[in-house]
Coordinates of C-alpha atoms in Angstrom, one line a residue:
M1 CA -50.4 52.3 -15.3
I2 CA -48.9 54.3 -18.1
F3 CA -46.0 55.3 -15.9
L4 CA -45.2 51.7 -14.8
T5 CA -45.5 50.5 -18.4
F6 CA -43.2 53.3 -19.6
I7 CA -40.5 52.3 -17.0
I8 CA -40.7 48.6 -18.0
T9 CA -40.7 49.6 -21.7
L10 CA -37.6 51.6 -21.2
L11 CA -35.8 48.7 -19.6
H12 CA -37.0 46.5 -22.5
E13 CA -35.5 48.9 -25.0
I14 CA -32.2 49.0 -23.3
I15 CA -31.9 45.2 -23.1
S16 CA -33.2 44.9 -26.7
F17 CA -30.4 47.2 -27.8
G18 CA -27.9 45.0 -26.0
I19 CA -29.2 41.9 -27.8
K20 CA -28.8 43.6 -31.2
K21 CA -25.1 44.2 -30.4
T22 CA -24.4 40.5 -29.5
P23 CA -22.4 38.3 -31.9
F24 CA -25.2 35.8 -32.1
K25 CA -26.8 34.7 -35.3
N26 CA -30.0 36.3 -36.4
N27 CA -32.3 33.4 -35.5
R28 CA -30.7 33.2 -32.0
R29 CA -31.1 37.0 -31.5
E30 CA -34.8 36.6 -32.6
F31 CA -35.3 33.9 -30.0
F32 CA -34.0 36.2 -27.2
K33 CA -35.9 39.1 -28.6
K34 CA -39.2 37.2 -28.5
G35 CA -38.5 36.0 -25.0
L36 CA -37.8 39.6 -23.9
D37 CA -41.0 40.8 -25.5
I38 CA -43.1 38.2 -23.7
G39 CA -41.3 38.8 -20.5
A40 CA -41.9 42.6 -20.7
I41 CA -45.6 42.2 -21.4
S42 CA -45.9 39.7 -18.5
L43 CA -44.0 42.1 -16.2
V44 CA -46.3 45.0 -17.2
I45 CA -49.4 43.0 -16.4
A46 CA -48.0 41.5 -13.1
T47 CA -46.6 44.8 -11.8
N48 CA -49.8 46.8 -12.4
A49 CA -51.9 44.0 -10.9
K50 CA -49.7 43.8 -7.8
A51 CA -49.7 47.6 -7.4
M52 CA -53.5 47.7 -7.4
D53 CA -53.7 44.7 -5.0
N54 CA -51.2 46.4 -2.6
A55 CA -53.4 49.5 -2.4
K56 CA -56.4 47.4 -1.3
N57 CA -54.6 45.4 1.4
V58 CA -53.5 47.3 4.5
Q59 CA -50.6 45.8 6.3
L60 CA -49.9 45.9 10.0
E61 CA -46.5 47.3 11.0
V62 CA -45.4 46.5 14.5
V63 CA -42.7 48.8 15.8
D64 CA -40.9 48.7 19.2
V65 CA -40.0 52.1 20.5
K66 CA -37.9 52.8 23.6
I67 CA -39.0 55.9 25.4
N68 CA -36.9 57.1 28.3
N69 CA -38.6 57.5 31.6
L70 CA -41.8 55.9 30.5
K71 CA -43.4 54.4 33.6
I72 CA -45.6 51.7 32.0
P73 CA -45.8 50.4 28.4
Y74 CA -48.4 51.6 25.9
N75 CA -49.7 50.4 22.6
I76 CA -50.4 53.3 20.2
V77 CA -52.1 52.7 16.9
Q78 CA -51.3 55.2 14.1
I79 CA -53.1 55.6 10.8
S80 CA -52.3 58.4 8.4
D81 CA -53.1 59.7 4.9
V82 CA -56.3 57.9 4.6
H83 CA -57.6 60.3 1.9
I84 CA -61.3 59.7 2.2
G85 CA -62.9 60.5 -1.2
G86 CA -63.3 58.5 -4.4
L87 CA -62.4 54.9 -3.8
I88 CA -61.7 55.4 -0.1
D89 CA -65.3 55.2 1.0
K90 CA -67.5 54.1 3.9
E91 CA -66.8 50.4 3.3
F92 CA -63.0 51.0 3.3
I93 CA -63.2 52.9 6.6
K94 CA -65.5 50.4 8.2
S95 CA -63.0 47.6 7.4
L96 CA -60.2 49.8 8.7
V97 CA -62.0 50.4 12.0
D98 CA -62.6 46.7 12.4
K99 CA -58.8 46.0 12.0
I100 CA -57.9 48.8 14.5
N101 CA -60.3 47.5 17.1
I102 CA -58.7 44.0 17.1
L103 CA -55.5 45.7 18.3
N104 CA -56.7 46.7 21.7
A105 CA -55.0 50.1 21.5
D106 CA -54.3 52.3 24.5
A107 CA -54.7 55.3 22.1
V108 CA -55.3 55.8 18.4
V109 CA -53.7 58.7 16.5
I110 CA -54.6 60.0 13.0
T111 CA -51.7 62.0 11.6
G112 CA -53.3 64.1 8.9
D113 CA -54.8 63.9 5.3
L114 CA -57.9 62.1 6.6
V115 CA -60.3 64.0 4.3
D116 CA -59.6 64.6 0.6
T117 CA -63.0 65.7 -0.8
K118 CA -65.7 68.1 0.2
L119 CA -66.8 67.4 3.7
E120 CA -70.4 66.6 2.7
Y121 CA -69.2 63.7 0.6
A122 CA -66.8 62.4 3.3
I123 CA -69.4 62.3 6.1
P124 CA -70.7 58.8 5.6
A125 CA -67.1 57.4 5.8
L126 CA -66.1 59.7 8.7
N127 CA -69.1 58.5 10.7
E128 CA -67.5 55.1 10.8
L129 CA -64.6 56.5 12.8
K130 CA -66.7 57.0 15.9
N131 CA -66.7 53.2 16.3
I132 CA -62.9 53.2 17.0
K133 CA -62.3 51.7 20.4
S134 CA -59.3 52.5 22.6
K135 CA -58.5 52.9 26.2
F136 CA -57.6 56.6 26.2
G137 CA -59.2 57.9 23.1
T138 CA -58.6 58.8 19.5
Y139 CA -56.6 61.9 18.4
F140 CA -56.3 63.8 15.1
I141 CA -54.2 66.4 13.5
V142 CA -54.8 68.0 10.1
G143 CA -52.5 67.4 7.1
N144 CA -52.0 69.6 4.0
H145 CA -55.0 68.1 2.2
E146 CA -57.5 69.3 4.9
Y147 CA -56.6 72.9 3.9
F148 CA -57.9 72.2 0.4
H149 CA -61.4 71.3 1.6
G150 CA -62.0 73.6 4.7
V151 CA -59.9 73.1 7.8
K152 CA -62.4 74.4 10.3
P153 CA -65.5 72.4 9.2
I154 CA -63.4 69.2 9.0
I155 CA -62.0 69.8 12.5
D156 CA -65.5 70.6 13.9
Y157 CA -67.0 67.5 12.3
V158 CA -64.2 65.2 13.4
N159 CA -64.5 66.5 17.0
S160 CA -68.2 65.8 16.9
L161 CA -67.4 62.1 16.4
G162 CA -65.7 62.0 19.8
I163 CA -62.2 62.3 18.3
K164 CA -60.0 65.0 19.8
T165 CA -58.3 67.3 17.2
L166 CA -55.0 68.6 18.6
E167 CA -54.7 72.2 17.4
N168 CA -51.3 73.4 18.6
E169 CA -52.1 71.9 22.0
N170 CA -51.5 68.9 24.2
V171 CA -53.3 66.4 26.3
Y172 CA -52.1 64.0 29.0
V173 CA -52.7 60.3 28.1
G174 CA -52.7 57.6 30.8
P175 CA -53.0 57.3 34.5
K176 CA -51.6 60.3 36.6
D177 CA -47.8 60.2 36.8
E178 CA -47.7 57.1 34.7
G179 CA -48.7 58.5 31.3
F180 CA -47.2 60.7 28.6
N181 CA -47.9 64.1 27.0
L182 CA -49.4 64.0 23.5
C183 CA -48.9 67.2 21.5
G184 CA -50.3 68.0 18.1
V185 CA -49.6 70.9 15.6
Y186 CA -51.3 72.2 12.5
D187 CA -49.5 71.3 9.2
R188 CA -46.7 73.3 7.6
F189 CA -49.0 74.1 4.8
G190 CA -50.5 76.6 7.1
F191 CA -47.6 79.0 6.4
K192 CA -48.7 79.1 2.7
Y193 CA -52.4 79.2 3.6
N194 CA -51.7 82.0 6.1
D195 CA -54.0 80.4 8.7
F196 CA -54.0 77.4 11.0
I197 CA -50.2 77.8 11.3
P198 CA -48.2 75.3 13.4
D199 CA -46.9 76.6 16.7
I200 CA -44.7 74.1 18.6
N201 CA -44.2 76.5 21.5
K202 CA -48.0 76.8 22.1
A203 CA -48.4 73.0 21.6
M204 CA -45.9 72.3 24.4
Q205 CA -47.2 74.8 27.0
N206 CA -47.8 73.5 30.5
L207 CA -46.6 69.9 29.9
E208 CA -46.6 67.4 32.7
N209 CA -43.2 66.1 33.8
S210 CA -43.5 63.0 31.6
P211 CA -42.4 61.7 28.2
T212 CA -43.7 63.7 25.2
I213 CA -45.0 62.5 21.9
L214 CA -45.6 65.0 19.1
L215 CA -48.0 64.6 16.1
A216 CA -46.9 66.5 13.1
H217 CA -48.1 65.6 9.6
Q218 CA -44.9 66.2 7.7
P219 CA -41.5 64.7 8.8
K220 CA -39.8 67.9 7.7
F221 CA -41.4 69.7 10.7
I222 CA -38.8 68.2 13.0
E223 CA -36.1 70.2 11.3
E224 CA -37.9 73.4 12.0
I225 CA -38.0 72.9 15.8
E226 CA -35.2 74.9 17.4
N227 CA -34.7 72.5 20.3
T228 CA -36.2 69.0 20.3
K229 CA -34.9 68.1 23.8
G230 CA -38.4 67.9 25.3
I231 CA -39.8 65.7 22.5
D232 CA -39.2 61.9 22.8
L233 CA -41.0 60.8 19.6
M234 CA -42.6 62.5 16.6
L235 CA -45.2 60.6 14.6
S236 CA -45.8 61.7 11.0
G237 CA -47.1 60.6 7.6
H238 CA -47.4 62.7 4.4
T239 CA -44.8 60.8 2.3
H240 CA -46.9 57.6 1.5
G241 CA -43.5 55.9 1.6
G242 CA -43.2 57.0 -2.0
Q243 CA -46.4 55.0 -2.9
I244 CA -45.2 54.0 -6.3
F245 CA -41.5 53.2 -6.9
P246 CA -39.3 55.1 -7.7
F247 CA -41.0 58.2 -6.3
N248 CA -39.5 57.4 -2.9
F249 CA -36.2 58.8 -4.2
L250 CA -37.9 62.0 -5.2
I251 CA -39.6 62.4 -1.8
K252 CA -36.2 62.0 -0.1
L253 CA -35.2 65.3 -1.8
Q254 CA -38.0 67.1 0.0
Q255 CA -38.4 65.2 3.3
P256 CA -35.7 64.0 5.7
Y257 CA -37.4 60.6 6.2
V258 CA -39.7 58.6 3.8
K259 CA -40.8 55.8 6.1
G260 CA -40.1 53.9 9.3
L261 CA -38.4 54.7 12.6
H262 CA -35.4 57.1 12.7
T263 CA -33.2 58.6 15.3
F264 CA -33.2 62.4 14.7
N265 CA -30.8 63.2 17.6
D266 CA -29.9 62.0 21.1
Y267 CA -33.3 63.1 22.4
T268 CA -35.8 62.5 19.6
Q269 CA -37.0 59.7 17.4
V270 CA -39.3 60.1 14.3
Y271 CA -41.7 57.5 12.9
V272 CA -43.1 58.0 9.5
N273 CA -46.2 56.0 8.5
K274 CA -46.4 55.0 4.8
G275 CA -50.1 56.0 4.7
T276 CA -53.2 53.9 5.3
G277 CA -55.0 54.8 2.1
F278 CA -53.6 56.2 -1.2
W279 CA -53.6 59.4 -3.2
G280 CA -54.3 59.6 -6.9
P281 CA -54.2 56.2 -8.5
P282 CA -55.3 53.2 -6.4
M283 CA -51.9 51.7 -6.7
R284 CA -48.9 51.0 -4.4
L285 CA -45.6 49.5 -5.4
G286 CA -42.7 49.2 -3.0
A287 CA -44.6 50.9 -0.2
S288 CA -47.6 49.0 1.3
S289 CA -50.5 50.7 3.0
E290 CA -50.1 50.4 6.7
I291 CA -51.7 50.5 10.2
T292 CA -48.9 51.0 12.7
I293 CA -48.9 49.6 16.2
L294 CA -46.2 51.4 18.2
K295 CA -45.2 49.4 21.3
L296 CA -43.8 52.0 23.7
H297 CA -41.7 50.9 26.5
A298 CA -38.9 52.2 28.8

């Protein structure tokens, strides 16, 4: 709230300085100055209220994705960066699961930063995830925040809910010869953590001769793959879409993509989910929370 108020105050001061330099009479300048003051206060209140409302309301993003050689279409639901802990509690997750189940997904993928508190505090909310319904299951990869709270215990507990964590490995999703490979890697933070390190070569061992989708928490991981020819689509999160404008411009300095669908090269596309929850303040401005439904077709 202080940050948004500061930005609006800065704009107010710039415009106010311009008013002082106008050739108008004093009473006219006072009139414009009072109008500017009232407008700035109204904008502060409206912007903060809208940002808090945006954080509570999760939007559905429907994305058409063409996948070469895909035999039959699939609906994949992606959530990311839920950040269970604090205001992201059991009730939030229960509501989220209800929304997901309406979508009749073929598969659900959770692309990291699911837990952002001690596991013992997250358990009531995590338990709601076992109610997710999909034709071919729910899959999870860790993000950087799981490393702060114990990667192994979190993976073990998520697996106990009937959700498959992809740990530098792959599974085949769909009917035989008509499905796709789903690969998942640990997060890049593993290099700093010196454990649970992402290994794309291991993740892509023994793939079926079918299209391949990769789950990697940070979009930047795509730039670290020597050859992406075998990867049709990478699904990521991490950026929150900037969460609060204008942080999206700062994120662009560190990540190749901030949100949405992108063509990385002739072989590979990348989709970045803006995040289903929020991190830090319960606010979003210029980047709504999202559940993504990816409509894959040939």
